[in-house]
Amino acid sequence: MSSDVTARTSADPVPGPRDPYPSGPAGDEPGFHDVSRETGPDPADALVDDTPIARAARQAVETMGRAAEGLPRPAETRVMVVANQKGGVGKTTSTVNLAAALAMHGARVLVVDLDPQGNASTALGIDHHASVPSIYDVLVEGKDLAEVVQPVVDVEGLFCAPATIDLAGAEIELVSLVARESRLQRAINAYEQPLDYILIDCPPSLGLLTVNALVAGREVVIPIQCEYYALEGLGQLLRNVELVRGHLNPHLHVSTILLTMYDARTRLASQVAQEVRDHFPAEVLNTSIPRSVRISEAPSYGQTVMTYDPGSTGALSYLEAAREIALRGIAAEAKGA
Ligand code: ADP
Ligand code: MG
């Protein structure tokens, strides 16, 4: 942990601008204000404990309080495909943490793990050894989704359709099956439990598994890691979205881009973030997800960071991102989008 630049310090839980000891030239970062919505110190703070820890604790309480208040729920189930054919950009991390945050806001949420690695299942503490009924059985054997969905123990209202290693063969097995692109869509349409959100965690490829997700979904969520090659390959993903929209699913659109592993201390990260915002002004969430050790530690405990360390910057920023997603959805509904 100590070799990691994001190793926790006493100032770590304080989101960017409230950090009194910034460790780099961070003040000019675009989106830097995003995690915390407040700028100047509250005059009342002069009367109370003003240490970074105390302020972080107050902010955590405030944010968790907002979570408990809940958020408006969508009129219809929002099926969101978390995709980017690059590996390691934060698809799985964003899927499970946004899902947990939305559920903590009072929504009913299903995570569909569509990656043979089963990382989303692991992070949600869901058993996914080879004999567990899984999304493979749904896609290849035609099993009902209801037969494989498991509740997530730690978070009320959160469910998971796990992936087992069998799914590694599905990409090839699907080729010879009827309606090979729309098997997930069929399963989701037949699922009768009331849900506010379905988040589909895609594998790092644009094969038939991802195509199944794009056919089943309405919205595409693209996590982008703020690093040098961030935009490479994005064109290919966007072309695939266009192809699926043109031929198989006219409702599909990229609704959300989430900047992940944002390190406010590097100029490169802020340049990449700015570039992405310039290209996709409407889609990029104001909130970006900082690089955080707590986020990367959580899966090894079978947890999301939302339960592993609810007061951490990582948890607070996912909560804020989830809030934006929920509110943008309501705004889009109002516009009839
Ligand atoms: P993908 O699903 O796109 O392959 P992951 O979500 O598995 O990417 O993330 C890749 C790695 O980066 C994982 O080890 C994860 O724990 C770590 N990671 C993701 N987001 C963050 C973050 N904000 N801060 C620190 N580590 C992160
Ligand atoms: Mg993944």
mmCIF file of C-alpha atoms and ligand atoms in Angstrom:
data_model
loop_
_atom_site.group_PDB
_atom_site.id
_atom_site.type_symbol
_atom_site.label_atom_id
_atom_site.label_comp_id
_atom_site.label_asym_id
_atom_site.label_seq_id
_atom_site.Cartn_x
_atom_site.Cartn_y
_atom_site.Cartn_z
ATOM 1 C CA MET A 1 0.000 0.000 0.000
ATOM 2 C CA SER A 2 2.800 2.384 0.805
ATOM 3 C CA SER A 3 4.178 2.129 -2.750
ATOM 4 C CA ASP A 4 0.859 3.295 -4.094
ATOM 5 C CA VAL A 5 0.635 7.010 -4.750
ATOM 6 C CA THR A 6 -2.886 6.930 -3.447
ATOM 7 C CA ALA A 7 -1.925 5.495 -0.080
ATOM 8 C CA ARG A 8 -4.205 6.894 2.560
ATOM 9 C CA THR A 9 -3.110 9.821 4.587
ATOM 10 C CA SER A 10 -5.004 11.646 7.243
ATOM 11 C CA ALA A 11 -6.208 14.051 4.558
ATOM 12 C CA ASP A 12 -7.333 11.328 2.143
ATOM 13 C CA PRO A 13 -11.024 11.175 3.006
ATOM 14 C CA VAL A 14 -11.459 14.843 2.214
ATOM 15 C CA PRO A 15 -12.532 15.334 -1.399
ATOM 16 C CA GLY A 16 -10.267 17.646 -3.415
ATOM 17 C CA PRO A 17 -11.057 21.276 -2.746
ATOM 18 C CA ARG A 18 -11.619 20.810 0.960
ATOM 19 C CA ASP A 19 -8.233 19.227 1.347
ATOM 20 C CA PRO A 20 -6.129 21.822 3.162
ATOM 21 C CA TYR A 21 -2.896 20.052 2.185
ATOM 22 C CA PRO A 22 -3.106 19.416 -1.551
ATOM 23 C CA SER A 23 -0.170 17.317 -2.609
ATOM 24 C CA GLY A 24 0.189 18.889 -6.037
ATOM 25 C CA PRO A 25 -0.870 21.771 -8.268
ATOM 26 C CA ALA A 26 -4.446 20.632 -8.205
ATOM 27 C CA GLY A 27 -6.423 23.834 -8.010
ATOM 28 C CA ASP A 28 -6.811 24.248 -11.755
ATOM 29 C CA GLU A 29 -8.155 20.773 -12.454
ATOM 30 C CA PRO A 30 -11.329 20.678 -14.518
ATOM 31 C CA GLY A 31 -13.998 18.768 -12.732
ATOM 32 C CA PHE A 32 -11.974 19.085 -9.587
ATOM 33 C CA HIS A 33 -14.839 20.710 -7.778
ATOM 34 C CA ASP A 34 -17.087 17.882 -8.680
ATOM 35 C CA VAL A 35 -16.897 15.557 -5.749
ATOM 36 C CA SER A 36 -17.628 18.199 -3.217
ATOM 37 C CA ARG A 37 -20.444 20.557 -4.003
ATOM 38 C CA GLU A 38 -19.366 23.207 -1.544
ATOM 39 C CA THR A 39 -16.464 25.570 -1.866
ATOM 40 C CA GLY A 40 -15.822 28.043 0.911
ATOM 41 C CA PRO A 41 -15.781 26.904 4.511
ATOM 42 C CA ASP A 42 -18.999 27.285 6.417
ATOM 43 C CA PRO A 43 -18.629 30.137 8.966
ATOM 44 C CA ALA A 44 -20.153 27.839 11.538
ATOM 45 C CA ASP A 45 -17.093 25.613 11.130
ATOM 46 C CA ALA A 46 -15.073 28.184 13.046
ATOM 47 C CA LEU A 47 -16.945 27.117 16.145
ATOM 48 C CA VAL A 48 -16.444 23.390 15.664
ATOM 49 C CA ASP A 49 -13.633 20.933 15.168
ATOM 50 C CA ASP A 50 -11.991 21.935 11.905
ATOM 51 C CA THR A 51 -9.489 19.136 11.396
ATOM 52 C CA PRO A 52 -9.548 17.381 8.017
ATOM 53 C CA ILE A 53 -10.864 14.213 9.660
ATOM 54 C CA ALA A 54 -13.702 16.070 11.374
ATOM 55 C CA ARG A 55 -14.669 17.796 8.155
ATOM 56 C CA ALA A 56 -14.559 14.533 6.248
ATOM 57 C CA ALA A 57 -16.759 12.922 8.870
ATOM 58 C CA ARG A 58 -19.281 15.762 8.638
ATOM 59 C CA GLN A 59 -19.350 15.487 4.883
ATOM 60 C CA ALA A 60 -19.805 11.721 5.057
ATOM 61 C CA VAL A 61 -22.738 12.123 7.414
ATOM 62 C CA GLU A 62 -24.242 14.746 5.127
ATOM 63 C CA THR A 63 -23.845 12.609 2.022
ATOM 64 C CA MET A 64 -25.110 9.448 3.662
ATOM 65 C CA GLY A 65 -28.042 11.470 4.924
ATOM 66 C CA ARG A 66 -28.838 12.455 1.355
ATOM 67 C CA ALA A 67 -28.587 8.813 0.360
ATOM 68 C CA ALA A 68 -31.058 7.824 3.024
ATOM 69 C CA GLU A 69 -33.479 10.448 1.766
ATOM 70 C CA GLY A 70 -33.599 8.544 -1.489
ATOM 71 C CA LEU A 71 -33.792 9.720 -5.057
ATOM 72 C CA PRO A 72 -36.607 9.857 -7.559
ATOM 73 C CA ARG A 73 -36.998 6.453 -9.183
ATOM 74 C CA PRO A 74 -37.339 6.108 -12.955
ATOM 75 C CA ALA A 75 -40.785 5.479 -14.399
ATOM 76 C CA GLU A 76 -39.453 2.474 -16.315
ATOM 77 C CA THR A 77 -36.538 0.142 -15.710
ATOM 78 C CA ARG A 78 -33.340 1.756 -17.028
ATOM 79 C CA VAL A 79 -31.176 -0.896 -18.645
ATOM 80 C CA MET A 80 -27.604 0.437 -18.673
ATOM 81 C CA VAL A 81 -24.737 -1.274 -20.457
ATOM 82 C CA VAL A 82 -21.363 -0.552 -18.897
ATOM 83 C CA ALA A 83 -19.002 -1.028 -21.808
ATOM 84 C CA ASN A 84 -15.496 -0.253 -23.019
ATOM 85 C CA GLN A 85 -13.518 -2.913 -24.840
ATOM 86 C CA LYS A 86 -10.401 -1.847 -22.997
ATOM 87 C CA GLY A 87 -9.664 -3.820 -19.865
ATOM 88 C CA GLY A 88 -8.893 -2.181 -16.563
ATOM 89 C CA VAL A 89 -10.713 1.110 -17.139
ATOM 90 C CA GLY A 90 -13.139 0.679 -14.243
ATOM 91 C CA LYS A 91 -16.153 -1.023 -15.844
ATOM 92 C CA THR A 92 -16.641 -3.571 -13.093
ATOM 93 C CA THR A 93 -15.764 -1.181 -10.282
ATOM 94 C CA SER A 94 -18.193 1.407 -11.623
ATOM 95 C CA THR A 95 -20.948 -1.159 -12.240
ATOM 96 C CA VAL A 96 -20.950 -2.552 -8.719
ATOM 97 C CA ASN A 97 -20.452 0.747 -6.919
ATOM 98 C CA LEU A 98 -23.030 2.680 -8.926
ATOM 99 C CA ALA A 99 -25.447 -0.220 -8.462
ATOM 100 C CA ALA A 100 -24.834 -0.291 -4.711
ATOM 101 C CA ALA A 101 -25.128 3.498 -4.473
ATOM 102 C CA LEU A 102 -28.426 3.499 -6.380
ATOM 103 C CA ALA A 103 -29.773 0.705 -4.173
ATOM 104 C CA MET A 104 -28.706 2.683 -1.095
ATOM 105 C CA HIS A 105 -30.733 5.574 -2.545
ATOM 106 C CA GLY A 106 -33.781 3.298 -2.353
ATOM 107 C CA ALA A 107 -33.783 1.858 -5.886
ATOM 108 C CA ARG A 108 -34.126 -1.808 -6.817
ATOM 109 C CA VAL A 109 -31.102 -2.727 -8.897
ATOM 110 C CA LEU A 110 -29.914 -5.821 -10.752
ATOM 111 C CA VAL A 111 -26.286 -6.272 -11.801
ATOM 112 C CA VAL A 112 -25.842 -8.651 -14.718
ATOM 113 C CA ASP A 113 -22.285 -9.981 -14.758
ATOM 114 C CA LEU A 114 -21.433 -10.599 -18.396
ATOM 115 C CA ASP A 115 -17.683 -11.040 -17.959
ATOM 116 C CA PRO A 116 -16.399 -14.642 -17.677
ATOM 117 C CA GLN A 117 -13.948 -13.360 -15.062
ATOM 118 C CA GLY A 118 -16.888 -12.879 -12.724
ATOM 119 C CA ASN A 119 -15.305 -9.843 -11.057
ATOM 120 C CA ALA A 120 -18.628 -8.113 -10.492
ATOM 121 C CA SER A 121 -20.000 -11.255 -8.825
ATOM 122 C CA THR A 122 -16.911 -11.398 -6.583
ATOM 123 C CA ALA A 123 -17.192 -7.734 -5.645
ATOM 124 C CA LEU A 124 -20.819 -8.240 -4.659
ATOM 125 C CA GLY A 125 -19.940 -11.254 -2.513
ATOM 126 C CA ILE A 126 -21.908 -13.605 -4.771
ATOM 127 C CA ASP A 127 -20.952 -17.253 -5.033
ATOM 128 C CA HIS A 128 -19.995 -18.008 -8.635
ATOM 129 C CA HIS A 129 -18.095 -21.279 -8.688
ATOM 130 C CA ALA A 130 -18.654 -23.492 -11.711
ATOM 131 C CA SER A 131 -21.847 -25.251 -10.545
ATOM 132 C CA VAL A 132 -23.769 -22.099 -9.558
ATOM 133 C CA PRO A 133 -26.677 -21.272 -11.909
ATOM 134 C CA SER A 134 -25.390 -18.311 -13.882
ATOM 135 C CA ILE A 135 -25.872 -15.963 -16.782
ATOM 136 C CA TYR A 136 -24.298 -18.654 -18.983
ATOM 137 C CA ASP A 137 -27.345 -20.866 -18.369
ATOM 138 C CA VAL A 138 -29.584 -17.954 -19.300
ATOM 139 C CA LEU A 139 -27.760 -17.101 -22.539
ATOM 140 C CA VAL A 140 -26.858 -20.549 -23.786
ATOM 141 C CA GLU A 141 -29.371 -22.900 -22.140
ATOM 142 C CA GLY A 142 -32.340 -20.530 -22.225
ATOM 143 C CA LYS A 143 -32.878 -20.637 -18.449
ATOM 144 C CA ASP A 144 -35.057 -17.932 -16.859
ATOM 145 C CA LEU A 145 -33.144 -14.992 -15.391
ATOM 146 C CA ALA A 146 -35.176 -15.436 -12.185
ATOM 147 C CA GLU A 147 -33.528 -18.836 -11.652
ATOM 148 C CA VAL A 148 -30.028 -17.382 -11.443
ATOM 149 C CA VAL A 149 -30.524 -14.021 -9.720
ATOM 150 C CA GLN A 150 -29.214 -13.847 -6.148
ATOM 151 C CA PRO A 151 -29.729 -11.096 -3.568
ATOM 152 C CA VAL A 152 -26.626 -9.184 -2.448
ATOM 153 C CA VAL A 153 -26.377 -9.725 1.285
ATOM 154 C CA ASP A 154 -25.016 -6.351 2.374
ATOM 155 C CA VAL A 155 -27.243 -4.054 0.358
ATOM 156 C CA GLU A 156 -31.010 -4.149 0.401
ATOM 157 C CA GLY A 157 -32.599 -3.905 -3.025
ATOM 158 C CA LEU A 158 -29.449 -5.041 -4.855
ATOM 159 C CA PHE A 159 -29.360 -8.284 -6.861
ATOM 160 C CA CYS A 160 -26.842 -10.031 -9.087
ATOM 161 C CA ALA A 161 -26.980 -12.502 -11.962
ATOM 162 C CA PRO A 162 -23.513 -14.029 -11.556
ATOM 163 C CA ALA A 163 -21.020 -15.122 -14.196
ATOM 164 C CA THR A 164 -19.084 -18.359 -13.911
ATOM 165 C CA ILE A 165 -16.088 -19.485 -15.903
ATOM 166 C CA ASP A 166 -18.506 -21.330 -18.275
ATOM 167 C CA LEU A 167 -19.204 -17.958 -19.817
ATOM 168 C CA ALA A 168 -15.748 -18.020 -21.405
ATOM 169 C CA GLY A 169 -17.094 -20.551 -23.926
ATOM 170 C CA ALA A 170 -20.344 -18.696 -24.551
ATOM 171 C CA GLU A 171 -18.830 -16.332 -27.069
ATOM 172 C CA ILE A 172 -18.304 -19.328 -29.399
ATOM 173 C CA GLU A 173 -21.342 -21.381 -28.371
ATOM 174 C CA LEU A 174 -23.665 -18.448 -29.061
ATOM 175 C CA VAL A 175 -22.565 -18.292 -32.706
ATOM 176 C CA SER A 176 -24.637 -21.311 -33.715
ATOM 177 C CA LEU A 177 -27.726 -20.484 -31.627
ATOM 178 C CA VAL A 178 -30.899 -18.856 -32.924
ATOM 179 C CA ALA A 179 -31.352 -15.178 -32.108
ATOM 180 C CA ARG A 180 -27.785 -15.168 -30.866
ATOM 181 C CA GLU A 181 -27.646 -11.386 -30.455
ATOM 182 C CA SER A 182 -30.885 -11.011 -28.530
ATOM 183 C CA ARG A 183 -30.808 -13.793 -25.951
ATOM 184 C CA LEU A 184 -30.109 -11.464 -23.035
ATOM 185 C CA GLN A 185 -32.815 -9.075 -24.214
ATOM 186 C CA ARG A 186 -35.330 -11.924 -24.274
ATOM 187 C CA ALA A 187 -34.333 -12.989 -20.763
ATOM 188 C CA ILE A 188 -34.590 -9.447 -19.387
ATOM 189 C CA ASN A 189 -37.954 -8.850 -21.048
ATOM 190 C CA ALA A 190 -39.276 -12.048 -19.466
ATOM 191 C CA TYR A 191 -38.016 -11.125 -15.981
ATOM 192 C CA GLU A 192 -40.995 -10.075 -13.938
ATOM 193 C CA GLN A 193 -39.499 -8.677 -10.737
ATOM 194 C CA PRO A 194 -39.893 -4.903 -10.459
ATOM 195 C CA LEU A 195 -36.564 -3.155 -11.006
ATOM 196 C CA ASP A 196 -35.486 0.468 -11.333
ATOM 197 C CA TYR A 197 -32.089 -0.242 -12.887
ATOM 198 C CA ILE A 198 -30.319 -3.100 -14.595
ATOM 199 C CA LEU A 199 -26.560 -2.559 -14.929
ATOM 200 C CA ILE A 200 -24.753 -4.920 -17.275
ATOM 201 C CA ASP A 201 -21.007 -5.345 -16.711
ATOM 202 C CA CYS A 202 -19.436 -6.164 -20.087
ATOM 203 C CA PRO A 203 -16.250 -8.092 -20.823
ATOM 204 C CA PRO A 204 -13.301 -6.221 -22.368
ATOM 205 C CA SER A 205 -14.201 -7.099 -25.954
ATOM 206 C CA LEU A 206 -16.797 -6.265 -28.571
ATOM 207 C CA GLY A 207 -17.874 -9.870 -29.207
ATOM 208 C CA LEU A 208 -21.282 -11.490 -28.942
ATOM 209 C CA LEU A 209 -21.530 -11.048 -25.181
ATOM 210 C CA THR A 210 -21.175 -7.272 -25.490
ATOM 211 C CA VAL A 211 -23.510 -7.276 -28.501
ATOM 212 C CA ASN A 212 -26.102 -9.102 -26.384
ATOM 213 C CA ALA A 213 -25.761 -6.368 -23.764
ATOM 214 C CA LEU A 214 -26.095 -3.605 -26.375
ATOM 215 C CA VAL A 215 -29.223 -5.228 -27.795
ATOM 216 C CA ALA A 216 -30.739 -5.657 -24.326
ATOM 217 C CA GLY A 217 -29.957 -2.147 -23.113
ATOM 218 C CA ARG A 218 -31.163 1.320 -23.794
ATOM 219 C CA GLU A 219 -28.286 3.330 -22.401
ATOM 220 C CA VAL A 220 -24.543 2.847 -22.741
ATOM 221 C CA VAL A 221 -22.322 3.943 -19.871
ATOM 222 C CA ILE A 222 -18.651 4.294 -20.819
ATOM 223 C CA PRO A 223 -16.064 4.466 -18.051
ATOM 224 C CA ILE A 224 -12.925 6.211 -19.243
ATOM 225 C CA GLN A 225 -9.674 6.040 -17.351
ATOM 226 C CA CYS A 226 -7.912 9.399 -17.329
ATOM 227 C CA GLU A 227 -4.638 8.301 -18.891
ATOM 228 C CA TYR A 228 -2.726 8.694 -22.121
ATOM 229 C CA TYR A 229 -4.518 6.189 -24.349
ATOM 230 C CA ALA A 230 -7.929 6.982 -22.892
ATOM 231 C CA LEU A 231 -9.677 7.769 -26.160
ATOM 232 C CA GLU A 232 -8.016 5.058 -28.199
ATOM 233 C CA GLY A 233 -10.536 2.455 -29.253
ATOM 234 C CA LEU A 234 -13.460 4.646 -28.273
ATOM 235 C CA GLY A 235 -14.307 5.215 -31.949
ATOM 236 C CA GLN A 236 -14.653 1.491 -32.460
ATOM 237 C CA LEU A 237 -16.992 1.181 -29.476
ATOM 238 C CA LEU A 238 -19.095 4.108 -30.715
ATOM 239 C CA ARG A 239 -19.307 2.553 -34.219
ATOM 240 C CA ASN A 240 -20.531 -0.689 -32.669
ATOM 241 C CA VAL A 241 -23.163 1.224 -30.732
ATOM 242 C CA GLU A 242 -24.252 2.843 -34.027
ATOM 243 C CA LEU A 243 -24.386 -0.538 -35.780
ATOM 244 C CA VAL A 244 -26.512 -2.093 -33.078
ATOM 245 C CA ARG A 245 -28.745 0.983 -33.013
ATOM 246 C CA GLY A 246 -29.176 0.847 -36.788
ATOM 247 C CA HIS A 247 -29.939 -2.841 -37.065
ATOM 248 C CA LEU A 248 -31.075 -4.303 -33.788
ATOM 249 C CA ASN A 249 -32.002 -1.738 -31.136
ATOM 250 C CA PRO A 250 -33.199 1.717 -32.241
ATOM 251 C CA HIS A 251 -33.378 3.006 -28.630
ATOM 252 C CA LEU A 252 -29.703 2.509 -27.854
ATOM 253 C CA HIS A 253 -27.628 5.597 -27.088
ATOM 254 C CA VAL A 254 -24.582 6.621 -25.086
ATOM 255 C CA SER A 255 -26.133 8.375 -22.108
ATOM 256 C CA THR A 256 -23.246 8.554 -19.685
ATOM 257 C CA ILE A 257 -19.480 8.856 -19.651
ATOM 258 C CA LEU A 258 -17.735 8.494 -16.318
ATOM 259 C CA LEU A 259 -14.146 9.564 -15.744
ATOM 260 C CA THR A 260 -12.441 7.033 -13.500
ATOM 261 C CA MET A 261 -9.179 6.707 -11.606
ATOM 262 C CA TYR A 262 -8.813 10.450 -11.836
ATOM 263 C CA ASP A 263 -5.625 11.613 -10.199
ATOM 264 C CA ALA A 264 -5.957 15.328 -9.604
ATOM 265 C CA ARG A 265 -2.216 15.620 -9.017
ATOM 266 C CA THR A 266 -1.252 14.894 -12.600
ATOM 267 C CA ARG A 267 -1.528 17.380 -15.422
ATOM 268 C CA LEU A 268 -2.102 14.513 -17.844
ATOM 269 C CA ALA A 269 -5.261 13.400 -16.043
ATOM 270 C CA SER A 270 -6.706 16.901 -16.186
ATOM 271 C CA GLN A 271 -5.810 17.242 -19.865
ATOM 272 C CA VAL A 272 -7.449 13.923 -20.708
ATOM 273 C CA ALA A 273 -10.507 14.819 -18.643
ATOM 274 C CA GLN A 274 -10.795 18.137 -20.477
ATOM 275 C CA GLU A 275 -10.464 16.437 -23.838
ATOM 276 C CA VAL A 276 -13.216 13.949 -23.007
ATOM 277 C CA ARG A 277 -15.457 16.766 -21.740
ATOM 278 C CA ASP A 278 -14.850 18.738 -24.953
ATOM 279 C CA HIS A 279 -15.840 15.745 -27.093
ATOM 280 C CA PHE A 280 -18.841 14.684 -25.026
ATOM 281 C CA PRO A 281 -20.095 17.752 -23.148
ATOM 282 C CA ALA A 282 -23.570 16.340 -22.565
ATOM 283 C CA GLU A 283 -22.593 12.814 -21.612
ATOM 284 C CA VAL A 284 -19.711 13.233 -19.174
ATOM 285 C CA LEU A 285 -20.855 13.311 -15.553
ATOM 286 C CA ASN A 286 -19.680 16.302 -13.515
ATOM 287 C CA THR A 287 -18.485 13.886 -10.888
ATOM 288 C CA SER A 288 -15.284 12.044 -11.654
ATOM 289 C CA ILE A 289 -14.055 9.076 -9.638
ATOM 290 C CA PRO A 290 -10.683 9.643 -7.974
ATOM 291 C CA ARG A 291 -7.986 7.036 -7.732
ATOM 292 C CA SER A 292 -8.468 5.535 -4.298
ATOM 293 C CA VAL A 293 -6.915 2.617 -2.479
ATOM 294 C CA ARG A 294 -10.178 1.917 -0.657
ATOM 295 C CA ILE A 295 -11.959 1.370 -4.002
ATOM 296 C CA SER A 296 -9.382 -1.197 -5.097
ATOM 297 C CA GLU A 297 -9.308 -2.940 -1.699
ATOM 298 C CA ALA A 298 -13.055 -3.478 -1.387
ATOM 299 C CA PRO A 299 -13.444 -6.428 -3.848
ATOM 300 C CA SER A 300 -11.024 -8.602 -1.888
ATOM 301 C CA TYR A 301 -13.526 -8.407 0.975
ATOM 302 C CA GLY A 302 -16.411 -9.334 -1.337
ATOM 303 C CA GLN A 303 -17.752 -5.812 -0.926
ATOM 304 C CA THR A 304 -18.331 -2.605 -2.806
ATOM 305 C CA VAL A 305 -16.600 0.463 -1.439
ATOM 306 C CA MET A 306 -20.076 1.715 -0.546
ATOM 307 C CA THR A 307 -20.238 -0.792 2.317
ATOM 308 C CA TYR A 308 -16.510 -1.359 2.849
ATOM 309 C CA ASP A 309 -15.771 2.307 3.615
ATOM 310 C CA PRO A 310 -18.873 4.469 3.167
ATOM 311 C CA GLY A 311 -17.127 7.657 4.265
ATOM 312 C CA SER A 312 -14.178 7.358 1.869
ATOM 313 C CA THR A 313 -13.723 9.714 -1.076
ATOM 314 C CA GLY A 314 -14.288 6.783 -3.423
ATOM 315 C CA ALA A 315 -17.654 5.913 -1.885
ATOM 316 C CA LEU A 316 -18.730 9.551 -1.754
ATOM 317 C CA SER A 317 -17.874 10.127 -5.390
ATOM 318 C CA TYR A 318 -19.731 7.004 -6.557
ATOM 319 C CA LEU A 319 -22.702 8.145 -4.495
ATOM 320 C CA GLU A 320 -22.530 11.532 -6.175
ATOM 321 C CA ALA A 321 -22.201 9.943 -9.638
ATOM 322 C CA ALA A 322 -25.209 7.716 -8.927
ATOM 323 C CA ARG A 323 -27.168 10.775 -7.873
ATOM 324 C CA GLU A 324 -26.320 12.512 -11.149
ATOM 325 C CA ILE A 325 -27.352 9.427 -13.130
ATOM 326 C CA ALA A 326 -30.681 9.244 -11.304
ATOM 327 C CA LEU A 327 -31.433 12.964 -11.715
ATOM 328 C CA ARG A 328 -30.365 13.053 -15.371
ATOM 329 C CA GLY A 329 -32.665 10.111 -16.019
ATOM 330 C CA ILE A 330 -35.597 11.987 -14.526
ATOM 331 C CA ALA A 331 -34.715 15.066 -16.607
ATOM 332 C CA ALA A 332 -34.547 12.932 -19.781
ATOM 333 C CA GLU A 333 -37.912 11.366 -18.931
ATOM 334 C CA ALA A 334 -39.425 14.821 -18.553
ATOM 335 C CA LYS A 335 -38.110 15.771 -21.991
ATOM 336 C CA GLY A 336 -39.611 12.572 -23.376
ATOM 337 C CA ALA A 337 -36.196 11.247 -24.396
HETATM 338 P P1 ADP B 1 -12.505 -3.277 -15.925
HETATM 339 O O1 ADP B 1 -13.746 -3.932 -15.426
HETATM 340 O O2 ADP B 1 -12.773 -2.185 -16.916
HETATM 341 O O3 ADP B 1 -11.515 -4.266 -16.447
HETATM 342 P P2 ADP B 1 -11.938 -2.779 -13.136
HETATM 343 O O4 ADP B 1 -13.144 -2.113 -12.619
HETATM 344 O O5 ADP B 1 -11.794 -4.247 -12.848
HETATM 345 O O6 ADP B 1 -11.797 -2.530 -14.702
HETATM 346 O O7 ADP B 1 -10.681 -1.978 -12.604
HETATM 347 C C1 ADP B 1 -9.351 -2.385 -12.926
HETATM 348 C C2 ADP B 1 -8.482 -2.320 -11.673
HETATM 349 O O8 ADP B 1 -8.398 -0.973 -11.243
HETATM 350 C C3 ADP B 1 -9.033 -3.118 -10.520
HETATM 351 O O9 ADP B 1 -7.968 -3.703 -9.839
HETATM 352 C C4 ADP B 1 -9.729 -2.077 -9.671
HETATM 353 O O10 ADP B 1 -9.735 -2.451 -8.310
HETATM 354 C C5 ADP B 1 -8.868 -0.863 -9.910
HETATM 355 N N1 ADP B 1 -9.632 0.381 -9.806
HETATM 356 C C6 ADP B 1 -10.766 0.695 -10.466
HETATM 357 N N2 ADP B 1 -11.188 1.935 -10.146
HETATM 358 C C7 ADP B 1 -10.284 2.409 -9.264
HETATM 359 C C8 ADP B 1 -10.146 3.649 -8.546
HETATM 360 N N3 ADP B 1 -11.020 4.646 -8.693
HETATM 361 N N4 ADP B 1 -9.087 3.791 -7.723
HETATM 362 C C9 ADP B 1 -8.182 2.791 -7.572
HETATM 363 N N5 ADP B 1 -8.251 1.623 -8.193
HETATM 364 C C10 ADP B 1 -9.282 1.419 -9.037
HETATM 365 MG MG MG B 2 -14.324 -5.966 -15.535
#
